[in-house]
Amino acid sequence: MRLGARVVALLALILGVGGFVTYELAPWKWLSTEVTAGSASHMRTEMIWIESGDQRHRIQAEIAGTERDRQIGLMFRKSLADDSGMLFIYPKVQEISMWMENTYVPLDMLFLNADGTVHSIARDAEPLSRAAINSDGPVKAVLELKAGTASRLGLIPGNRVHASELTGP
């Protein structure tokens, strides 16, 4: 192999590996243009209900049921309607940590047991923060809502979210 061809092959190998490493370290970097262009609308939506005492609150939720959808979440969105949110469904019950990297809208996060019972609530998560927001115990799902929604609706741990992916009586 000529020297020029070897250099080109070596550069291709280095650039190929470099792209992989960049993706692994910062998987959202390639998402910005795609998500801003509206591709997140591919997620299925479902009308879900939050039960709080004798009140039932209707939320139009996008369902983030795949690993890719959970990685994207609400990143790069500039707004979120009062009666909408995103429901992150995980394959198994587990400790969950969220963060607000590349998320511009302040959020409330409801950490949910497999039956939809609210395990814990993180209120007013700070946009663009890398601070971990933990479930404080094993859960199956997270419902993200516009910040202030949990207080406005009077939500507390023990309330219940009704969605097709969450089972219970």
mmCIF file of N, CA, C and O in Angstrom, residues 56-155:
data_model
loop_
_atom_site.group_PDB
_atom_site.id
_atom_site.type_symbol
_atom_site.label_atom_id
_atom_site.label_comp_id
_atom_site.label_asym_id
_atom_site.label_seq_id
_atom_site.Cartn_x
_atom_site.Cartn_y
_atom_site.Cartn_z
ATOM 1 N N ARG A 56 -59.830 14.373 39.001
ATOM 2 C CA ARG A 56 -59.148 13.668 37.899
ATOM 3 C C ARG A 56 -58.682 14.719 36.908
ATOM 4 O O ARG A 56 -59.484 15.500 36.425
ATOM 5 N N HIS A 57 -57.380 14.719 36.624
ATOM 6 C CA HIS A 57 -56.787 15.712 35.733
ATOM 7 C C HIS A 57 -56.324 15.021 34.455
ATOM 8 O O HIS A 57 -55.595 14.025 34.513
ATOM 9 N N ARG A 58 -56.738 15.539 33.338
ATOM 10 C CA ARG A 58 -56.417 14.956 32.033
ATOM 11 C C ARG A 58 -55.138 15.581 31.498
ATOM 12 O O ARG A 58 -54.973 16.798 31.507
ATOM 13 N N ILE A 59 -54.216 14.730 31.022
ATOM 14 C CA ILE A 59 -52.935 15.170 30.448
ATOM 15 C C ILE A 59 -52.734 14.461 29.109
ATOM 16 O O ILE A 59 -52.866 13.238 29.017
ATOM 17 N N GLN A 60 -52.400 15.227 28.080
ATOM 18 C CA GLN A 60 -52.026 14.648 26.784
ATOM 19 C C GLN A 60 -50.532 14.355 26.855
ATOM 20 O O GLN A 60 -49.723 15.278 26.896
ATOM 21 N N ALA A 61 -50.172 13.076 26.902
ATOM 22 C CA ALA A 61 -48.769 12.698 27.117
ATOM 23 C C ALA A 61 -48.169 12.044 25.881
ATOM 24 O O ALA A 61 -48.791 11.173 25.264
ATOM 25 N N GLU A 62 -46.952 12.473 25.553
ATOM 26 C CA GLU A 62 -46.157 11.741 24.576
ATOM 27 C C GLU A 62 -45.542 10.575 25.331
ATOM 28 O O GLU A 62 -45.115 10.737 26.482
ATOM 29 N N ILE A 63 -45.487 9.413 24.705
ATOM 30 C CA ILE A 63 -44.964 8.219 25.359
ATOM 31 C C ILE A 63 -43.544 7.960 24.882
ATOM 32 O O ILE A 63 -43.311 7.680 23.709
ATOM 33 N N ALA A 64 -42.590 8.052 25.808
ATOM 34 C CA ALA A 64 -41.181 7.766 25.516
ATOM 35 C C ALA A 64 -40.914 6.337 25.993
ATOM 36 O O ALA A 64 -40.512 6.114 27.123
ATOM 37 N N GLY A 65 -41.183 5.382 25.110
ATOM 38 C CA GLY A 65 -41.090 3.974 25.480
ATOM 39 C C GLY A 65 -39.848 3.262 24.977
ATOM 40 O O GLY A 65 -39.591 2.132 25.375
ATOM 41 N N THR A 66 -39.078 3.922 24.119
ATOM 42 C CA THR A 66 -37.855 3.303 23.614
ATOM 43 C C THR A 66 -36.646 4.003 24.231
ATOM 44 O O THR A 66 -36.750 5.142 24.713
ATOM 45 N N GLU A 67 -35.510 3.350 24.191
ATOM 46 C CA GLU A 67 -34.281 3.945 24.736
ATOM 47 C C GLU A 67 -33.990 5.276 24.050
ATOM 48 O O GLU A 67 -33.659 6.270 24.695
ATOM 49 N N ARG A 68 -34.133 5.331 22.753
ATOM 50 C CA ARG A 68 -33.849 6.567 22.003
ATOM 51 C C ARG A 68 -34.810 7.674 22.418
ATOM 52 O O ARG A 68 -34.400 8.809 22.646
ATOM 53 N N ASP A 69 -36.107 7.360 22.525
ATOM 54 C CA ASP A 69 -37.084 8.362 22.947
ATOM 55 C C ASP A 69 -36.793 8.860 24.357
ATOM 56 O O ASP A 69 -36.934 10.047 24.648
ATOM 57 N N ARG A 70 -36.379 7.962 25.238
ATOM 58 C CA ARG A 70 -36.049 8.366 26.610
ATOM 59 C C ARG A 70 -34.804 9.253 26.635
ATOM 60 O O ARG A 70 -34.702 10.155 27.451
ATOM 61 N N GLN A 71 -33.849 9.011 25.749
ATOM 62 C CA GLN A 71 -32.650 9.858 25.689
ATOM 63 C C GLN A 71 -32.993 11.257 25.200
ATOM 64 O O GLN A 71 -32.461 12.236 25.706
ATOM 65 N N ILE A 72 -33.880 11.367 24.243
ATOM 66 C CA ILE A 72 -34.266 12.666 23.685
ATOM 67 C C ILE A 72 -35.187 13.406 24.644
ATOM 68 O O ILE A 72 -34.969 14.571 24.944
ATOM 69 N N GLY A 73 -36.218 12.730 25.126
ATOM 70 C CA GLY A 73 -37.163 13.336 26.048
ATOM 71 C C GLY A 73 -37.673 14.680 25.555
ATOM 72 O O GLY A 73 -38.072 14.816 24.405
ATOM 73 N N LEU A 74 -37.646 15.671 26.412
ATOM 74 C CA LEU A 74 -38.116 17.011 26.069
ATOM 75 C C LEU A 74 -36.963 17.958 25.735
ATOM 76 O O LEU A 74 -37.134 19.183 25.728
ATOM 77 N N MET A 75 -35.793 17.397 25.413
ATOM 78 C CA MET A 75 -34.654 18.233 25.042
ATOM 79 C C MET A 75 -34.994 19.136 23.872
ATOM 80 O O MET A 75 -35.727 18.747 22.963
ATOM 81 N N PHE A 76 -34.462 20.332 23.938
ATOM 82 C CA PHE A 76 -34.519 21.325 22.867
ATOM 83 C C PHE A 76 -35.905 21.920 22.640
ATOM 84 O O PHE A 76 -36.071 22.739 21.760
ATOM 85 N N ARG A 77 -36.892 21.536 23.409
ATOM 86 C CA ARG A 77 -38.223 22.130 23.280
ATOM 87 C C ARG A 77 -38.204 23.504 23.945
ATOM 88 O O ARG A 77 -37.615 23.691 25.000
ATOM 89 N N LYS A 78 -38.900 24.428 23.362
ATOM 90 C CA LYS A 78 -38.947 25.796 23.891
ATOM 91 C C LYS A 78 -40.198 26.037 24.732
ATOM 92 O O LYS A 78 -40.263 27.031 25.461
ATOM 93 N N SER A 79 -41.201 25.166 24.638
ATOM 94 C CA SER A 79 -42.423 25.359 25.409
ATOM 95 C C SER A 79 -43.104 24.012 25.642
ATOM 96 O O SER A 79 -42.805 23.020 24.974
ATOM 97 N N LEU A 80 -44.035 24.017 26.590
ATOM 98 C CA LEU A 80 -44.819 22.826 26.919
ATOM 99 C C LEU A 80 -46.177 23.320 27.398
ATOM 100 O O LEU A 80 -46.243 24.178 28.287
ATOM 101 N N ALA A 81 -47.243 22.820 26.810
ATOM 102 C CA ALA A 81 -48.593 23.253 27.180
ATOM 103 C C ALA A 81 -48.926 22.824 28.609
ATOM 104 O O ALA A 81 -48.394 21.829 29.109
ATOM 105 N N ASP A 82 -49.813 23.571 29.247
ATOM 106 C CA ASP A 82 -50.194 23.288 30.632
ATOM 107 C C ASP A 82 -50.774 21.898 30.830
ATOM 108 O O ASP A 82 -50.606 21.295 31.876
ATOM 109 N N ASP A 83 -51.478 21.391 29.832
ATOM 110 C CA ASP A 83 -52.148 20.090 29.962
ATOM 111 C C ASP A 83 -51.454 18.987 29.171
ATOM 112 O O ASP A 83 -52.074 18.038 28.723
ATOM 113 N N SER A 84 -50.139 19.129 28.996
ATOM 114 C CA SER A 84 -49.399 18.097 28.262
ATOM 115 C C SER A 84 -48.155 17.704 29.049
ATOM 116 O O SER A 84 -47.774 18.354 30.008
ATOM 117 N N GLY A 85 -47.539 16.607 28.618
ATOM 118 C CA GLY A 85 -46.339 16.127 29.271
ATOM 119 C C GLY A 85 -45.721 14.979 28.509
ATOM 120 O O GLY A 85 -46.124 14.673 27.389
ATOM 121 N N MET A 86 -44.739 14.347 29.126
ATOM 122 C CA MET A 86 -44.099 13.181 28.522
ATOM 123 C C MET A 86 -43.982 12.102 29.576
ATOM 124 O O MET A 86 -43.531 12.352 30.693
ATOM 125 N N LEU A 87 -44.418 10.897 29.201
ATOM 126 C CA LEU A 87 -44.369 9.743 30.087
ATOM 127 C C LEU A 87 -43.239 8.825 29.635
ATOM 128 O O LEU A 87 -43.271 8.287 28.538
ATOM 129 N N PHE A 88 -42.221 8.690 30.484
ATOM 130 C CA PHE A 88 -41.068 7.831 30.214
ATOM 131 C C PHE A 88 -41.359 6.469 30.839
ATOM 132 O O PHE A 88 -41.482 6.367 32.054
ATOM 133 N N ILE A 89 -41.454 5.443 30.011
ATOM 134 C CA ILE A 89 -41.705 4.081 30.490
ATOM 135 C C ILE A 89 -40.398 3.295 30.382
ATOM 136 O O ILE A 89 -39.785 3.241 29.321
ATOM 137 N N TYR A 90 -39.981 2.668 31.459
ATOM 138 C CA TYR A 90 -38.742 1.884 31.481
ATOM 139 C C TYR A 90 -39.084 0.394 31.421
ATOM 140 O O TYR A 90 -40.161 -0.020 31.848
ATOM 141 N N PRO A 91 -38.159 -0.427 30.897
ATOM 142 C CA PRO A 91 -38.445 -1.853 30.726
ATOM 143 C C PRO A 91 -38.612 -2.619 32.039
ATOM 144 O O PRO A 91 -39.232 -3.671 32.060
ATOM 145 N N LYS A 92 -38.058 -2.081 33.124
ATOM 146 C CA LYS A 92 -38.188 -2.762 34.419
ATOM 147 C C LYS A 92 -38.211 -1.730 35.537
ATOM 148 O O LYS A 92 -37.833 -0.573 35.345
ATOM 149 N N VAL A 93 -38.654 -2.146 36.693
ATOM 150 C CA VAL A 93 -38.638 -1.288 37.870
ATOM 151 C C VAL A 93 -37.181 -1.115 38.289
ATOM 152 O O VAL A 93 -36.437 -2.096 38.394
ATOM 153 N N GLN A 94 -36.761 0.139 38.513
ATOM 154 C CA GLN A 94 -35.365 0.431 38.815
ATOM 155 C C GLN A 94 -35.237 1.832 39.405
ATOM 156 O O GLN A 94 -36.160 2.635 39.295
ATOM 157 N N GLU A 95 -34.098 2.116 40.017
ATOM 158 C CA GLU A 95 -33.772 3.486 40.422
ATOM 159 C C GLU A 95 -33.591 4.282 39.132
ATOM 160 O O GLU A 95 -32.942 3.811 38.197
ATOM 161 N N ILE A 96 -34.128 5.478 39.102
ATOM 162 C CA ILE A 96 -34.012 6.310 37.909
ATOM 163 C C ILE A 96 -33.444 7.670 38.292
ATOM 164 O O ILE A 96 -33.858 8.262 39.289
ATOM 165 N N SER A 97 -32.491 8.138 37.491
ATOM 166 C CA SER A 97 -31.948 9.489 37.625
ATOM 167 C C SER A 97 -32.200 10.220 36.322
ATOM 168 O O SER A 97 -31.933 9.690 35.243
ATOM 169 N N MET A 98 -32.707 11.423 36.438
ATOM 170 C CA MET A 98 -32.969 12.270 35.275
ATOM 171 C C MET A 98 -32.055 13.493 35.397
ATOM 172 O O MET A 98 -31.476 13.733 36.450
ATOM 173 N N TRP A 99 -31.956 14.264 34.323
ATOM 174 C CA TRP A 99 -31.291 15.548 34.364
ATOM 175 C C TRP A 99 -31.937 16.444 33.329
ATOM 176 O O TRP A 99 -32.768 16.005 32.540
ATOM 177 N N MET A 100 -31.546 17.715 33.343
ATOM 178 C CA MET A 100 -32.187 18.713 32.490
ATOM 179 C C MET A 100 -31.253 19.224 31.388
ATOM 180 O O MET A 100 -31.514 20.269 30.797
ATOM 181 N N GLU A 101 -30.187 18.489 31.114
ATOM 182 C CA GLU A 101 -29.248 18.865 30.056
ATOM 183 C C GLU A 101 -30.010 19.099 28.754
ATOM 184 O O GLU A 101 -30.814 18.261 28.339
ATOM 185 N N ASN A 102 -29.803 20.265 28.135
ATOM 186 C CA ASN A 102 -30.435 20.634 26.863
ATOM 187 C C ASN A 102 -31.960 20.699 26.936
ATOM 188 O O ASN A 102 -32.634 20.605 25.922
ATOM 189 N N THR A 103 -32.504 20.853 28.130
ATOM 190 C CA THR A 103 -33.950 21.004 28.311
ATOM 191 C C THR A 103 -34.198 22.441 28.749
ATOM 192 O O THR A 103 -33.731 22.862 29.804
ATOM 193 N N TYR A 104 -34.940 23.187 27.928
ATOM 194 C CA TYR A 104 -35.124 24.618 28.140
ATOM 195 C C TYR A 104 -36.335 24.968 28.996
ATOM 196 O O TYR A 104 -36.456 26.081 29.483
ATOM 197 N N VAL A 105 -37.252 24.026 29.148
ATOM 198 C CA VAL A 105 -38.494 24.270 29.879
ATOM 199 C C VAL A 105 -38.346 23.730 31.297
ATOM 200 O O VAL A 105 -37.998 22.558 31.480
ATOM 201 N N PRO A 106 -38.619 24.535 32.340
ATOM 202 C CA PRO A 106 -38.592 23.992 33.704
ATOM 203 C C PRO A 106 -39.695 22.942 33.867
ATOM 204 O O PRO A 106 -40.786 23.093 33.307
ATOM 205 N N LEU A 107 -39.400 21.892 34.604
ATOM 206 C CA LEU A 107 -40.323 20.756 34.686
ATOM 207 C C LEU A 107 -40.587 20.313 36.117
ATOM 208 O O LEU A 107 -39.749 20.495 36.993
ATOM 209 N N ASP A 108 -41.741 19.682 36.313
ATOM 210 C CA ASP A 108 -42.028 18.856 37.482
ATOM 211 C C ASP A 108 -41.894 17.417 37.009
ATOM 212 O O ASP A 108 -42.310 17.094 35.885
ATOM 213 N N MET A 109 -41.311 16.559 37.831
ATOM 214 C CA MET A 109 -41.151 15.143 37.487
ATOM 215 C C MET A 109 -41.852 14.295 38.530
ATOM 216 O O MET A 109 -41.552 14.398 39.715
ATOM 217 N N LEU A 110 -42.788 13.471 38.063
ATOM 218 C CA LEU A 110 -43.479 12.522 38.929
ATOM 219 C C LEU A 110 -42.864 11.152 38.692
ATOM 220 O O LEU A 110 -42.910 10.635 37.569
ATOM 221 N N PHE A 111 -42.265 10.567 39.712
ATOM 222 C CA PHE A 111 -41.685 9.231 39.624
ATOM 223 C C PHE A 111 -42.766 8.241 40.028
ATOM 224 O O PHE A 111 -43.361 8.369 41.111
ATOM 225 N N LEU A 112 -43.039 7.263 39.147
ATOM 226 C CA LEU A 112 -44.207 6.409 39.284
ATOM 227 C C LEU A 112 -43.866 4.942 39.497
ATOM 228 O O LEU A 112 -42.998 4.393 38.804
ATOM 229 N N ASN A 113 -44.583 4.304 40.416
ATOM 230 C CA ASN A 113 -44.491 2.859 40.595
ATOM 231 C C ASN A 113 -45.159 2.171 39.403
ATOM 232 O O ASN A 113 -45.848 2.814 38.601
ATOM 233 N N ALA A 114 -44.987 0.857 39.292
ATOM 234 C CA ALA A 114 -45.531 0.095 38.164
ATOM 235 C C ALA A 114 -47.050 0.197 38.062
ATOM 236 O O ALA A 114 -47.615 0.097 36.975
ATOM 237 N N ASP A 115 -47.735 0.414 39.194
ATOM 238 C CA ASP A 115 -49.204 0.531 39.164
ATOM 239 C C ASP A 115 -49.673 1.964 38.945
ATOM 240 O O ASP A 115 -50.866 2.241 38.971
ATOM 241 N N GLY A 116 -48.736 2.902 38.730
ATOM 242 C CA GLY A 116 -49.089 4.287 38.470
ATOM 243 C C GLY A 116 -49.117 5.172 39.706
ATOM 244 O O GLY A 116 -49.314 6.379 39.600
ATOM 245 N N THR A 117 -48.913 4.584 40.867
ATOM 246 C CA THR A 117 -48.884 5.379 42.087
ATOM 247 C C THR A 117 -47.666 6.300 42.085
ATOM 248 O O THR A 117 -46.565 5.869 41.741
ATOM 249 N N VAL A 118 -47.871 7.561 42.472
ATOM 250 C CA VAL A 118 -46.781 8.525 42.528
ATOM 251 C C VAL A 118 -45.887 8.176 43.720
ATOM 252 O O VAL A 118 -46.322 8.210 44.866
ATOM 253 N N HIS A 119 -44.649 7.816 43.426
ATOM 254 C CA HIS A 119 -43.661 7.477 44.458
ATOM 255 C C HIS A 119 -43.032 8.736 45.049
ATOM 256 O O HIS A 119 -42.903 8.878 46.261
ATOM 257 N N SER A 120 -42.608 9.651 44.172
ATOM 258 C CA SER A 120 -42.000 10.903 44.614
ATOM 259 C C SER A 120 -42.184 11.954 43.528
ATOM 260 O O SER A 120 -42.494 11.627 42.377
ATOM 261 N N ILE A 121 -41.998 13.208 43.921
ATOM 262 C CA ILE A 121 -42.156 14.329 42.987
ATOM 263 C C ILE A 121 -40.946 15.245 43.113
ATOM 264 O O ILE A 121 -40.566 15.639 44.212
ATOM 265 N N ALA A 122 -40.345 15.571 41.969
ATOM 266 C CA ALA A 122 -39.291 16.593 41.908
ATOM 267 C C ALA A 122 -39.930 17.814 41.264
ATOM 268 O O ALA A 122 -40.376 17.754 40.115
ATOM 269 N N ARG A 123 -40.023 18.894 42.002
ATOM 270 C CA ARG A 123 -40.712 20.095 41.526
ATOM 271 C C ARG A 123 -39.719 21.127 40.997
ATOM 272 O O ARG A 123 -38.633 21.294 41.533
ATOM 273 N N ASP A 124 -40.136 21.812 39.941
ATOM 274 C CA ASP A 124 -39.385 22.949 39.389
ATOM 275 C C ASP A 124 -37.932 22.617 39.065
ATOM 276 O O ASP A 124 -37.015 23.336 39.478
ATOM 277 N N ALA A 125 -37.712 21.560 38.298
ATOM 278 C CA ALA A 125 -36.353 21.208 37.876
ATOM 279 C C ALA A 125 -35.785 22.341 37.025
ATOM 280 O O ALA A 125 -36.456 22.876 36.139
ATOM 281 N N GLU A 126 -34.550 22.693 37.307
ATOM 282 C CA GLU A 126 -33.898 23.840 36.667
ATOM 283 C C GLU A 126 -33.470 23.511 35.236
ATOM 284 O O GLU A 126 -32.724 22.551 35.003
ATOM 285 N N PRO A 127 -33.910 24.327 34.266
ATOM 286 C CA PRO A 127 -33.503 24.102 32.876
ATOM 287 C C PRO A 127 -31.983 24.093 32.720
ATOM 288 O O PRO A 127 -31.270 24.815 33.420
ATOM 289 N N LEU A 128 -31.509 23.243 31.818
ATOM 290 C CA LEU A 128 -30.113 23.141 31.405
ATOM 291 C C LEU A 128 -29.169 22.639 32.502
ATOM 292 O O LEU A 128 -27.964 22.626 32.314
ATOM 293 N N SER A 129 -29.692 22.188 33.611
ATOM 294 C CA SER A 129 -28.868 21.716 34.716
ATOM 295 C C SER A 129 -28.405 20.279 34.476
ATOM 296 O O SER A 129 -29.147 19.464 33.942
ATOM 297 N N ARG A 130 -27.191 19.999 34.927
ATOM 298 C CA ARG A 130 -26.668 18.634 34.871
ATOM 299 C C ARG A 130 -26.828 17.912 36.209
ATOM 300 O O ARG A 130 -26.368 16.791 36.368
ATOM 301 N N ALA A 131 -27.458 18.546 37.170
ATOM 302 C CA ALA A 131 -27.658 17.931 38.482
ATOM 303 C C ALA A 131 -28.583 16.718 38.352
ATOM 304 O O ALA A 131 -29.589 16.765 37.632
ATOM 305 N N ALA A 132 -28.233 15.649 39.042
ATOM 306 C CA ALA A 132 -29.058 14.434 39.013
ATOM 307 C C ALA A 132 -30.344 14.666 39.799
ATOM 308 O O ALA A 132 -30.336 15.265 40.871
ATOM 309 N N ILE A 133 -31.432 14.200 39.224
ATOM 310 C CA ILE A 133 -32.743 14.245 39.877
ATOM 311 C C ILE A 133 -33.142 12.788 40.049
ATOM 312 O O ILE A 133 -33.453 12.104 39.078
ATOM 313 N N ASN A 134 -33.114 12.297 41.285
ATOM 314 C CA ASN A 134 -33.275 10.870 41.562
ATOM 315 C C ASN A 134 -34.690 10.513 41.983
ATOM 316 O O ASN A 134 -35.387 11.318 42.602
ATOM 317 N N SER A 135 -35.055 9.280 41.698
ATOM 318 C CA SER A 135 -36.386 8.785 42.046
ATOM 319 C C SER A 135 -36.530 8.461 43.526
ATOM 320 O O SER A 135 -37.644 8.314 44.009
ATOM 321 N N ASP A 136 -35.437 8.330 44.245
ATOM 322 C CA ASP A 136 -35.456 7.976 45.671
ATOM 323 C C ASP A 136 -36.143 6.634 45.917
ATOM 324 O O ASP A 136 -36.910 6.485 46.867
ATOM 325 N N GLY A 137 -35.852 5.680 45.064
ATOM 326 C CA GLY A 137 -36.389 4.326 45.174
ATOM 327 C C GLY A 137 -36.681 3.787 43.798
ATOM 328 O O GLY A 137 -36.727 4.532 42.817
ATOM 329 N N PRO A 138 -36.887 2.472 43.697
ATOM 330 C CA PRO A 138 -37.169 1.875 42.389
ATOM 331 C C PRO A 138 -38.562 2.263 41.874
ATOM 332 O O PRO A 138 -39.526 2.234 42.633
ATOM 333 N N VAL A 139 -38.618 2.654 40.607
ATOM 334 C CA VAL A 139 -39.863 3.040 39.946
ATOM 335 C C VAL A 139 -39.891 2.474 38.528
ATOM 336 O O VAL A 139 -38.882 1.993 38.017
ATOM 337 N N LYS A 140 -41.043 2.575 37.886
ATOM 338 C CA LYS A 140 -41.223 2.054 36.534
ATOM 339 C C LYS A 140 -41.278 3.162 35.476
ATOM 340 O O LYS A 140 -40.980 2.938 34.315
ATOM 341 N N ALA A 141 -41.677 4.376 35.904
ATOM 342 C CA ALA A 141 -41.921 5.434 34.918
ATOM 343 C C ALA A 141 -41.707 6.807 35.540
ATOM 344 O O ALA A 141 -41.659 6.952 36.760
ATOM 345 N N VAL A 142 -41.582 7.799 34.650
ATOM 346 C CA VAL A 142 -41.486 9.196 35.063
ATOM 347 C C VAL A 142 -42.430 9.995 34.170
ATOM 348 O O VAL A 142 -42.406 9.848 32.955
ATOM 349 N N LEU A 143 -43.252 10.831 34.789
ATOM 350 C CA LEU A 143 -44.103 11.747 34.040
ATOM 351 C C LEU A 143 -43.547 13.149 34.216
ATOM 352 O O LEU A 143 -43.456 13.653 35.339
ATOM 353 N N GLU A 144 -43.142 13.769 33.091
ATOM 354 C CA GLU A 144 -42.656 15.140 33.126
ATOM 355 C C GLU A 144 -43.778 16.081 32.719
ATOM 356 O O GLU A 144 -44.437 15.870 31.697
ATOM 357 N N LEU A 145 -43.968 17.113 33.545
ATOM 358 C CA LEU A 145 -44.998 18.120 33.323
ATOM 359 C C LEU A 145 -44.366 19.498 33.414
ATOM 360 O O LEU A 145 -43.302 19.666 34.022
ATOM 361 N N LYS A 146 -45.030 20.495 32.867
ATOM 362 C CA LYS A 146 -44.564 21.874 32.976
ATOM 363 C C LYS A 146 -44.435 22.226 34.453
ATOM 364 O O LYS A 146 -45.289 21.885 35.268
ATOM 365 N N ALA A 147 -43.347 22.914 34.825
ATOM 366 C CA ALA A 147 -43.108 23.290 36.220
ATOM 367 C C ALA A 147 -44.310 24.046 36.776
ATOM 368 O O ALA A 147 -44.898 24.891 36.097
ATOM 369 N N GLY A 148 -44.652 23.726 38.013
ATOM 370 C CA GLY A 148 -45.786 24.353 38.667
ATOM 371 C C GLY A 148 -47.065 23.540 38.566
ATOM 372 O O GLY A 148 -48.013 23.773 39.312
ATOM 373 N N THR A 149 -47.092 22.575 37.650
ATOM 374 C CA THR A 149 -48.292 21.769 37.457
ATOM 375 C C THR A 149 -48.597 20.927 38.696
ATOM 376 O O THR A 149 -49.751 20.825 39.112
ATOM 377 N N ALA A 150 -47.578 20.326 39.292
ATOM 378 C CA ALA A 150 -47.808 19.482 40.472
ATOM 379 C C ALA A 150 -48.432 20.304 41.600
ATOM 380 O O ALA A 150 -49.381 19.854 42.255
ATOM 381 N N SER A 151 -47.942 21.511 41.813
ATOM 382 C CA SER A 151 -48.526 22.376 42.849
ATOM 383 C C SER A 151 -49.921 22.840 42.455
ATOM 384 O O SER A 151 -50.845 22.822 43.272
ATOM 385 N N ARG A 152 -50.098 23.255 41.214
ATOM 386 C CA ARG A 152 -51.397 23.751 40.739
ATOM 387 C C ARG A 152 -52.480 22.692 40.887
ATOM 388 O O ARG A 152 -53.619 22.995 41.258
ATOM 389 N N LEU A 153 -52.131 21.431 40.626
ATOM 390 C CA LEU A 153 -53.108 20.340 40.711
ATOM 391 C C LEU A 153 -53.149 19.708 42.104
ATOM 392 O O LEU A 153 -53.948 18.808 42.340
ATOM 393 N N GLY A 154 -52.280 20.160 43.004
ATOM 394 C CA GLY A 154 -52.254 19.609 44.359
ATOM 395 C C GLY A 154 -51.752 18.173 44.414
ATOM 396 O O GLY A 154 -52.194 17.383 45.247
ATOM 397 N N LEU A 155 -50.804 17.835 43.554
ATOM 398 C CA LEU A 155 -50.311 16.456 43.484
ATOM 399 C C LEU A 155 -49.347 16.163 44.627
ATOM 400 O O LEU A 155 -48.522 17.001 44.991
#
